[in-house]
CSV table of C-alpha atoms in Angstrom, one decimal:
chain,number,residue,atom,x,y,z
M,914,MET,CA,146.3,-69.3,137.0
M,915,ARG,CA,146.5,-69.1,133.3
M,916,ILE,CA,145.4,-72.3,131.3
M,917,ALA,CA,145.9,-72.1,127.6
M,918,THR,CA,145.1,-74.6,124.8
M,919,TRP,CA,147.0,-75.0,121.4
M,920,ASN,CA,146.9,-77.3,118.5
M,921,VAL,CA,150.7,-77.3,117.7
M,922,ASN,CA,150.3,-79.6,114.5
M,923,SER,CA,153.3,-81.2,115.1
M,924,ILE,CA,155.6,-80.8,118.6
M,925,ARG,CA,158.7,-81.8,117.0
M,926,GLN,CA,158.3,-79.5,113.7
M,927,ARG,CA,157.2,-76.6,116.2
M,928,LEU,CA,159.1,-77.0,119.2
M,929,ASP,CA,161.0,-73.8,118.7
M,930,HIS,CA,157.7,-71.9,118.6
M,931,LEU,CA,156.0,-73.7,121.5
M,932,LEU,CA,159.3,-72.5,123.7
M,933,ALA,CA,159.2,-69.0,122.5
M,934,TRP,CA,155.4,-68.7,123.1
M,935,LEU,CA,156.1,-70.4,126.5
M,936,GLY,CA,158.9,-67.8,127.4
M,937,GLU,CA,156.7,-65.1,126.0
M,938,THR,CA,153.5,-65.9,128.0
M,939,ALA,CA,154.5,-68.2,130.9
M,940,PRO,CA,151.1,-70.1,131.2
M,941,ASP,CA,150.9,-72.2,134.1
M,942,VAL,CA,148.6,-75.0,132.3
M,943,VAL,CA,149.1,-75.9,129.0
M,944,CYS,CA,146.7,-78.5,126.8
M,945,LEU,CA,148.6,-79.5,123.5
M,946,GLN,CA,147.0,-81.2,120.5
M,947,GLU,CA,148.1,-82.8,117.5
M,948,THR,CA,151.5,-83.7,118.8
M,949,LYS,CA,152.0,-85.9,116.2
M,950,CYS,CA,154.5,-88.6,118.0
M,951,VAL,CA,154.7,-91.3,120.3
M,952,ASP,CA,155.3,-90.6,123.8
M,953,GLU,CA,159.1,-91.8,123.7
M,954,GLN,CA,159.8,-89.2,121.0
M,955,PHE,CA,158.2,-86.0,122.8
M,956,PRO,CA,160.8,-83.5,123.3
M,957,ARG,CA,160.2,-83.1,126.9
M,958,GLU,CA,163.5,-82.2,128.1
M,959,ALA,CA,163.4,-78.7,126.5
M,960,ILE,CA,159.9,-78.1,128.0
M,961,GLU,CA,160.9,-79.4,131.7
M,962,ALA,CA,163.8,-77.1,131.3
M,963,LEU,CA,161.4,-73.9,131.5
M,964,GLY,CA,160.0,-75.5,134.8
M,965,TYR,CA,156.9,-77.7,133.3
M,966,ASN,CA,155.8,-81.3,134.4
M,967,VAL,CA,154.9,-83.1,131.3
M,968,VAL,CA,152.5,-85.9,130.7
M,969,THR,CA,152.0,-87.1,127.1
M,970,HIS,CA,149.3,-89.4,125.5
M,971,GLY,CA,150.8,-89.9,122.0
M,972,GLN,CA,150.5,-91.7,118.6
M,973,LYS,CA,152.7,-92.2,115.4
M,974,THR,CA,152.0,-89.5,112.8
M,975,PHE,CA,148.6,-88.9,113.7
M,976,ASN,CA,146.6,-86.9,116.7
M,977,GLY,CA,148.4,-86.9,120.1
M,978,VAL,CA,147.7,-84.9,123.1
M,979,ALA,CA,149.8,-83.3,126.1
M,980,LEU,CA,149.8,-81.4,129.5
M,981,LEU,CA,152.4,-79.2,130.6
M,982,SER,CA,152.1,-77.8,134.2
M,983,LYS,CA,154.1,-75.6,136.6
M,984,PHE,CA,152.2,-77.5,139.3
M,985,PRO,CA,153.0,-81.1,140.0
M,986,PHE,CA,150.2,-83.5,138.6
M,987,ASP,CA,148.1,-85.3,141.5
M,988,GLU,CA,146.9,-87.5,138.8
M,989,THR,CA,146.7,-88.1,135.1
M,990,ARG,CA,144.6,-90.3,133.1
M,991,PRO,CA,144.5,-91.0,129.2
M,992,ARG,CA,141.6,-91.9,126.9
M,993,LEU,CA,138.0,-91.0,127.2
M,994,ALA,CA,135.6,-93.4,128.7
M,995,GLY,CA,132.9,-94.8,126.6
M,996,ASP,CA,134.3,-97.2,123.8
M,997,GLU,CA,137.2,-99.5,124.6
M,998,ASP,CA,138.0,-100.2,121.1
M,999,ASP,CA,138.9,-96.5,120.5
M,1000,VAL,CA,142.6,-96.4,120.3
M,1001,GLN,CA,143.2,-92.7,119.1
M,1002,SER,CA,145.1,-90.6,121.1
M,1003,ARG,CA,142.7,-87.7,121.8
M,1004,PHE,CA,142.1,-87.2,125.5
M,1005,LEU,CA,144.3,-86.6,128.5
M,1006,GLU,CA,143.1,-85.6,131.7
M,1007,GLY,CA,145.1,-84.0,134.7
M,1008,VAL,CA,144.4,-82.7,138.3
M,1009,VAL,CA,146.5,-80.0,139.9
M,1010,SER,CA,146.6,-79.1,143.9
M,1011,LEU,CA,146.3,-75.1,144.6
M,1012,LYS,CA,146.4,-73.7,147.9
M,1013,HIS,CA,142.9,-73.9,148.2
M,1014,GLY,CA,141.8,-76.9,146.4
M,1015,VAL,CA,142.1,-78.9,143.1
M,1016,VAL,CA,141.9,-77.9,139.5
M,1017,ARG,CA,140.8,-80.6,136.9
M,1018,ILE,CA,142.2,-80.0,133.1
M,1019,ALA,CA,140.8,-82.2,130.5
M,1020,CYS,CA,142.8,-81.8,127.2
M,1021,LEU,CA,141.2,-82.9,124.2
M,1022,TYR,CA,141.4,-83.2,120.3
M,1023,LEU,CA,137.6,-83.9,118.8
M,1024,PRO,CA,137.7,-85.6,115.5
M,1025,ASN,CA,137.3,-83.5,112.3
M,1026,GLY,CA,134.6,-86.0,110.8
M,1027,ASN,CA,135.0,-84.8,107.1
M,1028,PRO,CA,134.0,-85.9,104.8
M,1029,PRO,CA,130.6,-86.3,106.5
M,1030,ASN,CA,129.5,-89.0,104.2
M,1031,THR,CA,131.9,-91.4,105.3
M,1032,GLU,CA,132.3,-93.3,108.6
M,1033,LYS,CA,134.1,-90.4,109.9
M,1034,TYR,CA,131.5,-88.1,110.9
M,1035,PRO,CA,129.3,-91.0,112.8
M,1036,TYR,CA,132.8,-91.3,114.9
M,1037,LYS,CA,132.7,-87.5,115.4
M,1038,LEU,CA,129.2,-87.6,116.7
M,1039,SER,CA,129.6,-90.6,118.8
M,1040,TRP,CA,132.8,-89.0,120.6
M,1041,ILE,CA,130.7,-85.6,121.4
M,1042,SER,CA,128.5,-88.1,122.9
M,1043,ARG,CA,131.0,-89.7,125.0
M,1044,LEU,CA,132.3,-86.2,125.9
M,1045,ILE,CA,128.7,-85.2,127.0
M,1046,GLU,CA,128.6,-88.0,129.5
M,1047,TYR,CA,132.1,-87.5,130.7
M,1048,SER,CA,131.4,-84.2,131.4
M,1049,ARG,CA,128.0,-84.8,133.2
M,1050,GLU,CA,129.6,-87.0,135.6
M,1051,ARG,CA,132.7,-84.6,136.2
M,1052,LEU,CA,130.4,-81.7,136.7
M,1053,LYS,CA,128.8,-83.7,139.6
M,1054,SER,CA,132.0,-83.2,141.7
M,1055,GLU,CA,131.5,-79.5,141.8
M,1056,GLU,CA,135.4,-78.5,141.4
M,1057,ALA,CA,136.9,-76.0,139.0
M,1058,PHE,CA,137.0,-78.0,135.9
M,1059,VAL,CA,138.3,-76.9,132.7
M,1060,LEU,CA,137.4,-78.8,129.2
M,1061,ALA,CA,140.1,-77.6,126.8
M,1062,GLY,CA,141.3,-78.2,122.9
M,1063,ASP,CA,140.9,-78.6,119.3
M,1064,PHE,CA,136.9,-78.9,119.4
M,1065,ASN,CA,136.7,-79.2,115.6
M,1066,VAL,CA,133.3,-77.4,116.1
M,1067,ILE,CA,132.2,-74.1,114.9
M,1068,PRO,CA,129.6,-73.0,117.4
M,1069,ALA,CA,127.8,-70.1,115.5
M,1070,PRO,CA,127.9,-68.2,112.1
M,1071,ARG,CA,129.7,-65.4,113.8
M,1072,ASP,CA,132.5,-68.3,114.4
M,1073,VAL,CA,133.3,-68.2,110.5
M,1074,TYR,CA,134.3,-66.1,108.2
M,1075,ASN,CA,132.1,-67.3,105.5
M,1076,PRO,CA,129.0,-69.4,106.9
M,1077,ALA,CA,127.3,-70.1,103.8
M,1078,SER,CA,130.2,-72.3,102.3
M,1079,TRP,CA,130.7,-74.1,105.8
M,1080,VAL,CA,127.0,-75.6,105.8
M,1081,ASP,CA,127.7,-79.1,104.5
M,1082,ASP,CA,131.1,-79.3,106.2
M,1083,ALA,CA,131.3,-81.7,109.4
M,1084,LEU,CA,132.6,-78.9,111.6
M,1085,PHE,CA,129.5,-76.7,111.1
M,1086,ARG,CA,126.8,-79.1,110.5
M,1087,PRO,CA,123.8,-78.7,112.5
M,1088,GLN,CA,124.0,-81.9,114.2
M,1089,THR,CA,127.7,-80.8,115.3
M,1090,ARG,CA,126.4,-77.6,116.6
M,1091,GLN,CA,123.6,-79.1,118.6
M,1092,ALA,CA,125.9,-81.3,119.9
M,1093,PHE,CA,128.1,-78.8,121.1
M,1094,GLN,CA,125.3,-76.9,122.4
M,1095,THR,CA,124.2,-80.0,124.5
M,1096,LEU,CA,127.8,-79.9,126.2
M,1097,LEU,CA,127.0,-76.3,127.1
M,1098,GLY,CA,123.6,-77.1,128.6
M,1099,LEU,CA,125.2,-79.5,131.1
M,1100,GLY,CA,126.2,-76.0,132.8
M,1101,LEU,CA,129.7,-75.3,130.9
M,1102,THR,CA,130.4,-72.0,130.1
M,1103,ASP,CA,132.3,-71.0,126.5
M,1104,ALA,CA,135.1,-68.9,128.2
M,1105,LEU,CA,135.4,-66.6,125.0
M,1106,ARG,CA,131.6,-66.0,124.7
M,1107,ALA,CA,131.5,-65.3,128.5
M,1108,ALA,CA,133.9,-62.3,127.3
M,1109,SER,CA,133.1,-60.9,124.1
M,1110,ASP,CA,130.1,-61.4,121.6
M,1111,ALA,CA,132.3,-60.0,118.8
M,1112,ALA,CA,132.4,-61.8,115.3
M,1113,GLY,CA,136.2,-62.6,113.8
M,1114,GLU,CA,137.5,-64.1,117.0
M,1115,TYR,CA,139.2,-67.0,115.2
M,1116,THR,CA,141.8,-69.6,116.4
M,1117,PHE,CA,142.4,-71.3,113.2
M,1118,TRP,CA,143.4,-70.2,109.5
M,1119,ASP,CA,144.0,-72.7,106.6
M,1120,TYR,CA,147.2,-72.8,104.8
M,1121,GLN,CA,145.2,-72.9,101.6
M,1122,ALA,CA,144.2,-69.9,99.5
M,1123,GLY,CA,145.7,-67.1,101.7
M,1124,ALA,CA,143.6,-67.4,104.4
M,1125,TRP,CA,145.6,-66.0,107.1
M,1126,GLN,CA,146.5,-63.1,105.1
M,1127,LYS,CA,142.6,-62.6,104.3
M,1128,ASN,CA,141.5,-63.4,107.9
M,1129,ASN,CA,139.3,-66.4,106.4
M,1130,GLY,CA,139.5,-67.9,110.0
M,1131,LEU,CA,137.5,-70.2,112.2
M,1132,ARG,CA,136.8,-70.4,116.0
M,1133,ILE,CA,137.2,-74.2,116.6
M,1134,ASP,CA,139.5,-74.3,120.0
M,1135,HIS,CA,137.7,-73.9,122.8
M,1136,LEU,CA,137.9,-73.8,126.8
M,1137,LEU,CA,134.7,-74.7,128.6
M,1138,LEU,CA,134.4,-74.1,132.2
M,1139,SER,CA,132.4,-75.7,134.9
M,1140,PRO,CA,130.5,-72.9,137.2
M,1141,GLN,CA,133.3,-73.1,140.0
M,1142,ALA,CA,135.8,-72.1,137.3
M,1143,SER,CA,133.7,-69.8,135.2
M,1144,ASP,CA,132.8,-67.7,138.4
M,1145,ARG,CA,136.6,-66.9,138.9
M,1146,LEU,CA,137.3,-66.2,135.3
M,1147,ASN,CA,139.1,-62.9,135.1
M,1148,ALA,CA,140.5,-62.9,131.1
M,1149,VAL,CA,140.6,-64.8,127.9
M,1150,GLY,CA,142.8,-64.3,125.0
M,1151,ILE,CA,143.9,-65.3,121.6
M,1152,ASP,CA,147.4,-64.8,120.7
M,1153,ARG,CA,146.6,-64.6,117.1
M,1154,HIS,CA,150.1,-63.2,116.3
M,1155,VAL,CA,151.7,-66.5,116.6
M,1156,ARG,CA,149.9,-67.5,113.2
M,1157,GLY,CA,152.1,-64.7,111.5
M,1158,TRP,CA,155.3,-66.7,112.6
M,1159,GLU,CA,157.5,-68.5,110.1
M,1160,LYS,CA,156.3,-72.0,109.5
M,1161,ALA,CA,153.3,-71.6,112.1
M,1162,SER,CA,150.7,-73.9,113.0
M,1163,ASP,CA,147.5,-73.5,111.7
M,1164,HIS,CA,146.0,-73.2,115.0
M,1165,VAL,CA,147.1,-70.2,117.7
M,1166,PRO,CA,147.2,-70.5,121.5
M,1167,VAL,CA,143.7,-69.6,123.2
M,1168,TRP,CA,144.1,-68.7,127.2
M,1169,ILE,CA,142.1,-67.8,130.1
M,1170,ASP,CA,143.0,-66.4,133.7
M,1171,LEU,CA,141.5,-67.7,136.8
M,1172,ASP,CA,141.2,-66.5,140.4
M,1173,LEU,CA,141.4,-69.8,141.9
M,1174,ASP,CA,142.8,-68.5,145.0
M,1175,ALA,CA,139.9,-66.3,145.5
M,1176,ALA,CA,137.6,-69.5,144.9
M,1177,GLY,CA,138.8,-70.9,147.7
M,1178,SER,CA,138.8,-68.3,150.3
M,1179,ALA,CA,135.4,-67.2,149.3
């Protein structure tokens, strides 16, 4: 089972890119972020024509998340618990059934938090705290669980091209990185780091200053796995070539392959 995450940076502007990539790689489940449209405007027909079930949690102009799945959804749920006043569309959970059990996938678009000397940074930290509580509860069920999306967190110096220039950025501040480590400390596995210790495994390149051409990137898109999912991790990949497409998103898809049938037969 291939599960992927991609911040498409406007689904209507990148629909051709998404369709081309889906045709090229045929993932089973896709988590999309920054769809930037209300649910009624999401171009679901073109995606459904490729065999995907589509669930969206949109918002006009900003944010927005979506789940695409070749399997029917048993259930879906928008919004991250813990703050009824938070109306931003940043979280969508779905459950699908396989032959030997269920897989729960949570798609998230974690707040950026910049500038850090504004209310945006406390909101980011509060959102991560809610995510930690959500994950702690989900892990109690001992099911295959994948937390995927644009975390807007640079976990370590090897995940950014020039760490010294990012020390005061909300994505790399010590509080941000510590919160991410707390998440991993619950028992979640950073899929890419389970497969590689290499530096330069980036998922985002800014549009400014020739960042893509210079490979001045960041790793901020992650897939975190419960023990029941990480035990069946077969492969991890970053489709970085997509960043070179004309009018590309500044993020690229990241994916994992899980041998979930084997998990059920063990």
